[in-house]
Amino acid sequence: MHDLENKVVIITGGTRGIGLETVRAFCEKGSKVILFGSKKETVDKAIETLKLEGKIVDGYYPNLNSYEEIDNVIKEINDKYGRIDVLINNAGISANSKIEDTTSDDFIKIMNLNVNAMFNMSKAVVPYMKKNKSGVILNTSSMVSIYGQPSGVGYPASKFAVNGLTKSLARELAPFNIRVNAVAPGITKTDMVSSLPKEIIEPLIKTIPLGRIGEPRDIANAFLFLASDMASYITGVILQVDGAATN
Ligand code: NAD
């Protein structure tokens, strides 16, 4: 995967969990990584943590629901680095309340980050990728995009939309040599999962054929592969990385 060296890679939700580990993985391949987070403090903290590991990255915290803010930041990044090679739309929030306890605002909040922000980010980078006649957009989906989940309906609904966006943009952008794929993680050891009660997690682990929950590096490795030239003939795919949980 030497082809990832010097590639300009933007990763949203890069301050912790899957995103932070993905930032590390691309840094280790010699990519120029720019992480996005929700606020200055968490972005600064992630940059500092990575610096202590010898990894130098840039960071931004635009409002992902403001196309104007994103457009400005993407322009700034392109001016500074000269190109944008890879976008990883990873920022996301989940939910697990019953429908009666979910407000329409809760539902909108999930769709806004998990879907609308992904649209905004993709729209902003496409002109630069088209100009270079090359690019890769990768989205974080979820195993719940395969079969739903019994609560928190906004979350699986948003991830089904992520898959639709991925497959459709893959078709639209293929003529410009821009590949669009998604990774659908199973349960992965991050803050998102630590906040779930043991009664939910333990029975779930029993249903995973590989007998463990995923590590953030398992997901980061899938992003590396899909971003690299090893995946040059792969587009429009939702790659399940879940220990066969959805099989
Ligand atoms: P996490 O909660 O550890 O990290 C979420 C990231 O999203 C953080 O970097 C945070 O800064 C960012 N974020 C949250 N709200 C934001 C906002 N309003 N604006 C900008 N950024 C915001 O979660 P994670 O587990 O690492 O999840 C990352 C992705 O993986 C999400 O899309 C999630 O749906 C998906 N996923 C996670 C699991 C899992 O088990 N952990 C499983 C399947 C899919």
mmCIF file of C-alpha atoms and ligand atoms in Angstrom:
data_model
loop_
_atom_site.group_PDB
_atom_site.id
_atom_site.type_symbol
_atom_site.label_atom_id
_atom_site.label_comp_id
_atom_site.label_asym_id
_atom_site.label_seq_id
_atom_site.Cartn_x
_atom_site.Cartn_y
_atom_site.Cartn_z
ATOM 1 C CA MET A 1 0.000 0.000 0.000
ATOM 2 C CA HIS A 2 2.880 2.347 -0.789
ATOM 3 C CA ASP A 3 0.463 4.216 -3.032
ATOM 4 C CA LEU A 4 -1.072 5.793 0.095
ATOM 5 C CA GLU A 5 2.163 7.674 0.806
ATOM 6 C CA ASN A 6 1.651 11.457 0.495
ATOM 7 C CA LYS A 7 -2.049 10.995 -0.298
ATOM 8 C CA VAL A 8 -4.155 13.815 1.165
ATOM 9 C CA VAL A 9 -6.766 12.132 3.352
ATOM 10 C CA ILE A 10 -9.629 13.855 5.214
ATOM 11 C CA ILE A 11 -11.322 11.886 8.002
ATOM 12 C CA THR A 12 -14.440 13.179 9.783
ATOM 13 C CA GLY A 13 -15.056 12.034 13.348
ATOM 14 C CA GLY A 14 -11.299 11.606 13.578
ATOM 15 C CA THR A 15 -10.921 12.602 17.219
ATOM 16 C CA ARG A 16 -11.685 9.241 18.818
ATOM 17 C CA GLY A 17 -12.815 5.666 18.249
ATOM 18 C CA ILE A 18 -12.802 4.260 14.725
ATOM 19 C CA GLY A 19 -11.926 7.637 13.189
ATOM 20 C CA LEU A 20 -8.871 8.245 15.400
ATOM 21 C CA GLU A 21 -7.547 4.736 14.733
ATOM 22 C CA THR A 22 -8.088 5.305 11.002
ATOM 23 C CA VAL A 23 -6.105 8.548 11.254
ATOM 24 C CA ARG A 24 -3.269 6.541 12.874
ATOM 25 C CA ALA A 25 -3.399 3.847 10.187
ATOM 26 C CA PHE A 26 -3.119 6.361 7.307
ATOM 27 C CA CYS A 27 -0.324 8.258 9.101
ATOM 28 C CA GLU A 28 1.586 4.975 9.335
ATOM 29 C CA LYS A 29 1.275 4.624 5.545
ATOM 30 C CA GLY A 30 2.780 8.088 5.075
ATOM 31 C CA SER A 31 -0.458 9.849 4.085
ATOM 32 C CA LYS A 32 -1.055 13.526 4.845
ATOM 33 C CA VAL A 33 -4.010 13.315 7.190
ATOM 34 C CA ILE A 34 -6.494 16.026 8.107
ATOM 35 C CA LEU A 35 -8.907 15.123 10.880
ATOM 36 C CA PHE A 36 -12.270 16.745 11.499
ATOM 37 C CA GLY A 37 -14.029 16.812 14.881
ATOM 38 C CA SER A 38 -17.023 18.518 16.428
ATOM 39 C CA LYS A 39 -15.133 21.109 18.505
ATOM 40 C CA LYS A 40 -11.762 22.792 18.986
ATOM 41 C CA GLU A 41 -10.949 21.108 22.317
ATOM 42 C CA THR A 42 -11.378 17.539 21.059
ATOM 43 C CA VAL A 43 -9.564 18.296 17.806
ATOM 44 C CA ASP A 44 -6.628 19.863 19.700
ATOM 45 C CA LYS A 45 -6.533 16.926 22.121
ATOM 46 C CA ALA A 46 -6.441 14.369 19.279
ATOM 47 C CA ILE A 47 -3.695 16.309 17.463
ATOM 48 C CA GLU A 48 -1.674 16.418 20.705
ATOM 49 C CA THR A 49 -2.144 12.671 21.361
ATOM 50 C CA LEU A 50 -1.012 11.869 17.820
ATOM 51 C CA LYS A 51 1.959 14.234 18.109
ATOM 52 C CA LEU A 52 3.171 12.277 21.158
ATOM 53 C CA GLU A 53 3.065 9.176 18.926
ATOM 54 C CA GLY A 54 5.152 10.983 16.296
ATOM 55 C CA LYS A 55 2.208 11.530 13.959
ATOM 56 C CA ILE A 56 1.673 15.047 12.650
ATOM 57 C CA VAL A 57 -1.818 15.868 11.427
ATOM 58 C CA ASP A 58 -3.922 18.929 10.733
ATOM 59 C CA GLY A 59 -7.366 19.435 12.250
ATOM 60 C CA TYR A 60 -10.572 21.381 11.597
ATOM 61 C CA TYR A 61 -13.987 21.564 13.249
ATOM 62 C CA PRO A 62 -16.504 22.967 10.764
ATOM 63 C CA ASN A 63 -20.215 22.563 11.389
ATOM 64 C CA LEU A 64 -20.866 19.524 9.178
ATOM 65 C CA ASN A 65 -24.428 20.701 8.595
ATOM 66 C CA SER A 66 -23.302 23.988 7.085
ATOM 67 C CA TYR A 67 -22.401 23.456 3.446
ATOM 68 C CA GLU A 68 -20.912 26.946 3.329
ATOM 69 C CA GLU A 69 -18.534 26.273 6.245
ATOM 70 C CA ILE A 70 -17.475 22.937 4.783
ATOM 71 C CA ASP A 71 -16.950 24.392 1.333
ATOM 72 C CA ASN A 72 -14.618 27.055 2.788
ATOM 73 C CA VAL A 73 -12.604 24.548 4.814
ATOM 74 C CA ILE A 74 -12.242 22.146 1.871
ATOM 75 C CA LYS A 75 -11.041 25.021 -0.304
ATOM 76 C CA GLU A 76 -8.512 25.975 2.403
ATOM 77 C CA ILE A 77 -7.261 22.375 2.572
ATOM 78 C CA ASN A 78 -6.968 22.108 -1.204
ATOM 79 C CA ASP A 79 -5.077 25.423 -1.323
ATOM 80 C CA LYS A 80 -2.686 24.221 1.387
ATOM 81 C CA TYR A 81 -2.092 20.636 0.179
ATOM 82 C CA GLY A 82 -2.702 21.086 -3.540
ATOM 83 C CA ARG A 83 -5.174 18.215 -3.847
ATOM 84 C CA ILE A 84 -7.672 16.011 -2.019
ATOM 85 C CA ASP A 85 -7.284 12.286 -2.646
ATOM 86 C CA VAL A 86 -9.422 10.522 -0.063
ATOM 87 C CA LEU A 87 -12.456 11.543 2.001
ATOM 88 C CA ILE A 88 -13.604 9.287 4.825
ATOM 89 C CA ASN A 89 -17.078 10.248 6.075
ATOM 90 C CA ASN A 90 -16.935 8.633 9.481
ATOM 91 C CA ALA A 91 -18.571 11.028 11.991
ATOM 92 C CA GLY A 92 -21.742 9.535 13.379
ATOM 93 C CA ILE A 93 -24.028 9.235 16.370
ATOM 94 C CA SER A 94 -26.271 6.359 17.371
ATOM 95 C CA ALA A 95 -29.510 5.896 19.294
ATOM 96 C CA ASN A 96 -31.293 3.112 21.102
ATOM 97 C CA SER A 97 -34.531 4.511 22.516
ATOM 98 C CA LYS A 98 -37.959 3.110 21.676
ATOM 99 C CA ILE A 99 -40.025 5.015 19.097
ATOM 100 C CA GLU A 100 -42.392 6.384 21.782
ATOM 101 C CA ASP A 101 -39.397 7.946 23.550
ATOM 102 C CA THR A 102 -37.836 9.336 20.365
ATOM 103 C CA THR A 103 -38.760 12.887 19.378
ATOM 104 C CA SER A 104 -38.788 14.050 15.782
ATOM 105 C CA ASP A 105 -35.883 16.319 16.764
ATOM 106 C CA ASP A 106 -33.897 13.251 17.914
ATOM 107 C CA PHE A 107 -34.598 11.623 14.550
ATOM 108 C CA ILE A 108 -33.585 14.749 12.612
ATOM 109 C CA LYS A 109 -30.370 15.105 14.666
ATOM 110 C CA ILE A 110 -29.223 11.612 13.660
ATOM 111 C CA MET A 111 -30.091 12.115 10.002
ATOM 112 C CA ASN A 112 -28.347 15.491 10.021
ATOM 113 C CA LEU A 113 -24.996 14.087 11.106
ATOM 114 C CA ASN A 114 -25.075 10.554 9.695
ATOM 115 C CA VAL A 115 -26.526 11.428 6.287
ATOM 116 C CA ASN A 116 -26.770 15.158 5.519
ATOM 117 C CA ALA A 117 -23.206 15.865 6.690
ATOM 118 C CA MET A 118 -21.983 13.007 4.486
ATOM 119 C CA PHE A 119 -23.772 14.591 1.524
ATOM 120 C CA ASN A 120 -22.272 18.024 2.309
ATOM 121 C CA MET A 121 -18.719 16.693 2.643
ATOM 122 C CA SER A 122 -18.978 14.597 -0.521
ATOM 123 C CA LYS A 123 -20.448 17.484 -2.536
ATOM 124 C CA ALA A 124 -17.621 19.766 -1.397
ATOM 125 C CA VAL A 125 -14.741 17.440 -2.383
ATOM 126 C CA VAL A 126 -16.119 16.149 -5.683
ATOM 127 C CA PRO A 127 -15.107 19.179 -7.826
ATOM 128 C CA TYR A 128 -11.466 18.814 -6.695
ATOM 129 C CA MET A 129 -11.489 15.059 -7.308
ATOM 130 C CA LYS A 130 -13.104 15.509 -10.721
ATOM 131 C CA LYS A 131 -10.433 18.045 -11.641
ATOM 132 C CA ASN A 132 -7.731 15.469 -10.721
ATOM 133 C CA LYS A 133 -9.684 12.678 -12.468
ATOM 134 C CA SER A 134 -9.163 10.568 -9.358
ATOM 135 C CA GLY A 135 -10.455 10.220 -5.843
ATOM 136 C CA VAL A 136 -11.857 7.899 -3.213
ATOM 137 C CA ILE A 137 -14.836 8.551 -0.948
ATOM 138 C CA LEU A 138 -15.394 6.089 1.875
ATOM 139 C CA ASN A 139 -18.361 6.097 4.234
ATOM 140 C CA THR A 140 -18.886 4.500 7.611
ATOM 141 C CA SER A 141 -22.069 2.480 7.500
ATOM 142 C CA SER A 142 -22.979 -0.171 10.077
ATOM 143 C CA MET A 143 -24.097 -3.764 10.315
ATOM 144 C CA VAL A 144 -27.524 -2.387 11.269
ATOM 145 C CA SER A 145 -27.767 -1.180 7.652
ATOM 146 C CA ILE A 146 -28.131 -4.833 6.709
ATOM 147 C CA TYR A 147 -30.955 -5.887 9.008
ATOM 148 C CA GLY A 148 -32.060 -2.932 11.168
ATOM 149 C CA GLN A 149 -32.193 -2.972 14.962
ATOM 150 C CA PRO A 150 -35.026 -3.350 17.477
ATOM 151 C CA SER A 151 -34.781 0.205 18.876
ATOM 152 C CA GLY A 152 -33.350 3.628 18.014
ATOM 153 C CA VAL A 153 -34.912 3.512 14.549
ATOM 154 C CA GLY A 154 -33.169 6.704 13.378
ATOM 155 C CA TYR A 155 -29.767 5.029 13.530
ATOM 156 C CA PRO A 156 -30.424 2.066 11.197
ATOM 157 C CA ALA A 157 -32.548 4.329 8.980
ATOM 158 C CA SER A 158 -29.576 6.688 8.622
ATOM 159 C CA LYS A 159 -27.199 3.831 7.812
ATOM 160 C CA PHE A 160 -29.553 2.419 5.146
ATOM 161 C CA ALA A 161 -29.391 5.931 3.655
ATOM 162 C CA VAL A 162 -25.575 5.831 3.848
ATOM 163 C CA ASN A 163 -25.625 2.666 1.743
ATOM 164 C CA GLY A 164 -27.948 4.296 -0.783
ATOM 165 C CA LEU A 165 -25.747 7.354 -1.003
ATOM 166 C CA THR A 166 -22.668 5.133 -1.426
ATOM 167 C CA LYS A 167 -24.077 2.973 -4.203
ATOM 168 C CA SER A 168 -25.619 5.894 -6.085
ATOM 169 C CA LEU A 169 -22.560 8.155 -5.903
ATOM 170 C CA ALA A 170 -20.415 5.201 -6.988
ATOM 171 C CA ARG A 171 -22.450 5.037 -10.209
ATOM 172 C CA GLU A 172 -22.510 8.804 -10.705
ATOM 173 C CA LEU A 173 -18.789 9.329 -10.111
ATOM 174 C CA ALA A 174 -17.307 6.202 -11.720
ATOM 175 C CA PRO A 175 -16.851 7.967 -15.102
ATOM 176 C CA PHE A 176 -14.546 10.438 -13.315
ATOM 177 C CA ASN A 177 -12.388 7.703 -11.736
ATOM 178 C CA ILE A 178 -13.788 8.469 -8.307
ATOM 179 C CA ARG A 179 -14.552 5.329 -6.298
ATOM 180 C CA VAL A 180 -17.175 5.355 -3.528
ATOM 181 C CA ASN A 181 -17.456 2.539 -1.007
ATOM 182 C CA ALA A 182 -18.650 1.997 2.559
ATOM 183 C CA VAL A 183 -17.418 -0.066 5.465
ATOM 184 C CA ALA A 184 -20.153 -1.573 7.630
ATOM 185 C CA PRO A 185 -18.602 -2.314 11.022
ATOM 186 C CA GLY A 186 -20.086 -4.766 13.469
ATOM 187 C CA ILE A 187 -19.887 -3.979 17.173
ATOM 188 C CA THR A 188 -16.564 -2.225 17.644
ATOM 189 C CA LYS A 189 -14.767 -1.293 20.878
ATOM 190 C CA THR A 190 -15.258 2.506 21.037
ATOM 191 C CA ASP A 191 -17.003 5.044 23.307
ATOM 192 C CA MET A 192 -20.194 4.503 21.282
ATOM 193 C CA VAL A 193 -20.238 0.879 22.427
ATOM 194 C CA SER A 194 -18.928 1.479 25.977
ATOM 195 C CA SER A 195 -22.044 3.556 26.608
ATOM 196 C CA LEU A 196 -24.298 0.557 25.887
ATOM 197 C CA PRO A 197 -25.381 -1.565 28.886
ATOM 198 C CA LYS A 198 -23.723 -4.970 29.486
ATOM 199 C CA GLU A 199 -27.116 -6.683 29.094
ATOM 200 C CA ILE A 200 -27.129 -5.561 25.449
ATOM 201 C CA ILE A 201 -23.450 -6.197 24.624
ATOM 202 C CA GLU A 202 -22.895 -9.658 26.109
ATOM 203 C CA PRO A 203 -25.708 -11.489 24.327
ATOM 204 C CA LEU A 204 -24.612 -9.753 21.102
ATOM 205 C CA ILE A 205 -21.039 -11.091 21.395
ATOM 206 C CA LYS A 206 -22.454 -14.626 21.652
ATOM 207 C CA THR A 207 -23.979 -14.188 18.201
ATOM 208 C CA ILE A 208 -20.688 -13.268 16.498
ATOM 209 C CA PRO A 209 -19.124 -16.269 14.729
ATOM 210 C CA LEU A 210 -15.574 -14.936 15.240
ATOM 211 C CA GLY A 211 -16.354 -14.778 18.983
ATOM 212 C CA ARG A 212 -15.239 -11.223 19.721
ATOM 213 C CA ILE A 213 -16.229 -7.647 19.095
ATOM 214 C CA GLY A 214 -14.229 -5.668 16.572
ATOM 215 C CA GLU A 215 -11.221 -3.491 17.365
ATOM 216 C CA PRO A 216 -11.041 -0.012 15.788
ATOM 217 C CA ARG A 217 -7.956 -1.255 13.866
ATOM 218 C CA ASP A 218 -10.074 -3.945 12.179
ATOM 219 C CA ILE A 219 -12.170 -1.163 10.664
ATOM 220 C CA ALA A 220 -9.207 1.125 9.920
ATOM 221 C CA ASN A 221 -7.581 -1.709 7.939
ATOM 222 C CA ALA A 222 -10.682 -2.000 5.756
ATOM 223 C CA PHE A 223 -10.489 1.744 5.027
ATOM 224 C CA LEU A 224 -6.798 1.408 4.115
ATOM 225 C CA PHE A 225 -7.574 -1.381 1.680
ATOM 226 C CA LEU A 226 -10.497 0.419 0.040
ATOM 227 C CA ALA A 227 -8.489 3.655 -0.293
ATOM 228 C CA SER A 228 -5.511 1.894 -1.844
ATOM 229 C CA ASP A 229 -4.888 0.868 -5.437
ATOM 230 C CA MET A 230 -5.430 -2.737 -4.306
ATOM 231 C CA ALA A 231 -9.135 -1.845 -4.478
ATOM 232 C CA SER A 232 -8.869 -0.059 -7.833
ATOM 233 C CA TYR A 233 -11.710 -2.105 -9.387
ATOM 234 C CA ILE A 234 -13.983 -1.905 -6.339
ATOM 235 C CA THR A 235 -16.714 0.717 -6.158
ATOM 236 C CA GLY A 236 -20.276 0.792 -4.814
ATOM 237 C CA VAL A 237 -19.518 -1.882 -2.259
ATOM 238 C CA ILE A 238 -20.705 -2.054 1.366
ATOM 239 C CA LEU A 239 -17.891 -4.044 2.980
ATOM 240 C CA GLN A 240 -19.098 -5.846 6.102
ATOM 241 C CA VAL A 241 -16.381 -5.961 8.774
ATOM 242 C CA ASP A 242 -18.244 -7.700 11.571
ATOM 243 C CA GLY A 243 -16.828 -11.158 12.307
ATOM 244 C CA ALA A 244 -19.682 -12.628 10.230
ATOM 245 C CA ALA A 245 -22.295 -11.200 12.638
ATOM 246 C CA THR A 246 -24.584 -10.383 9.710
ATOM 247 C CA ASN A 247 -24.131 -13.703 7.862
HETATM 248 P P1 NAD B 1 -17.324 7.644 18.646
HETATM 249 O O1 NAD B 1 -18.509 8.152 19.388
HETATM 250 O O2 NAD B 1 -16.173 7.080 19.394
HETATM 251 O O3 NAD B 1 -16.779 8.762 17.650
HETATM 252 C C1 NAD B 1 -17.664 9.571 16.924
HETATM 253 C C2 NAD B 1 -16.906 10.627 16.186
HETATM 254 O O4 NAD B 1 -17.877 11.457 15.539
HETATM 255 C C3 NAD B 1 -16.079 11.526 17.082
HETATM 256 O O5 NAD B 1 -14.810 11.757 16.498
HETATM 257 C C4 NAD B 1 -16.864 12.836 17.128
HETATM 258 O O6 NAD B 1 -16.041 13.989 17.150
HETATM 259 C C5 NAD B 1 -17.631 12.809 15.825
HETATM 260 N N1 NAD B 1 -18.859 13.560 15.991
HETATM 261 C C6 NAD B 1 -19.880 13.292 16.836
HETATM 262 N N2 NAD B 1 -20.821 14.264 16.746
HETATM 263 C C7 NAD B 1 -20.358 15.145 15.813
HETATM 264 C C8 NAD B 1 -20.862 16.359 15.260
HETATM 265 N N3 NAD B 1 -22.033 16.847 15.635
HETATM 266 N N4 NAD B 1 -20.127 17.008 14.331
HETATM 267 C C9 NAD B 1 -18.944 16.518 13.929
HETATM 268 N N5 NAD B 1 -18.412 15.370 14.393
HETATM 269 C C10 NAD B 1 -19.114 14.704 15.322
HETATM 270 O O7 NAD B 1 -17.934 6.603 17.640
HETATM 271 P P2 NAD B 1 -17.308 5.402 16.783
HETATM 272 O O8 NAD B 1 -17.800 4.145 17.375
HETATM 273 O O9 NAD B 1 -15.874 5.577 16.536
HETATM 274 O O10 NAD B 1 -18.155 5.642 15.450
HETATM 275 C C11 NAD B 1 -17.605 6.095 14.254
HETATM 276 C C12 NAD B 1 -18.516 5.667 13.131
HETATM 277 O O11 NAD B 1 -18.625 4.254 13.134
HETATM 278 C C13 NAD B 1 -19.945 6.205 13.234
HETATM 279 O O12 NAD B 1 -20.395 6.587 11.945
HETATM 280 C C14 NAD B 1 -20.728 5.010 13.727
HETATM 281 O O13 NAD B 1 -22.076 5.068 13.351
HETATM 282 C C15 NAD B 1 -19.984 3.881 13.066
HETATM 283 N N6 NAD B 1 -20.164 2.566 13.671
HETATM 284 C C16 NAD B 1 -19.701 2.306 14.931
HETATM 285 C C17 NAD B 1 -19.881 1.042 15.455
HETATM 286 C C18 NAD B 1 -19.378 0.684 16.811
HETATM 287 O O14 NAD B 1 -19.724 -0.404 17.290
HETATM 288 N N7 NAD B 1 -18.563 1.493 17.462
HETATM 289 C C19 NAD B 1 -20.542 0.055 14.711
HETATM 290 C C20 NAD B 1 -21.005 0.353 13.451
HETATM 291 C C21 NAD B 1 -20.806 1.611 12.930
#
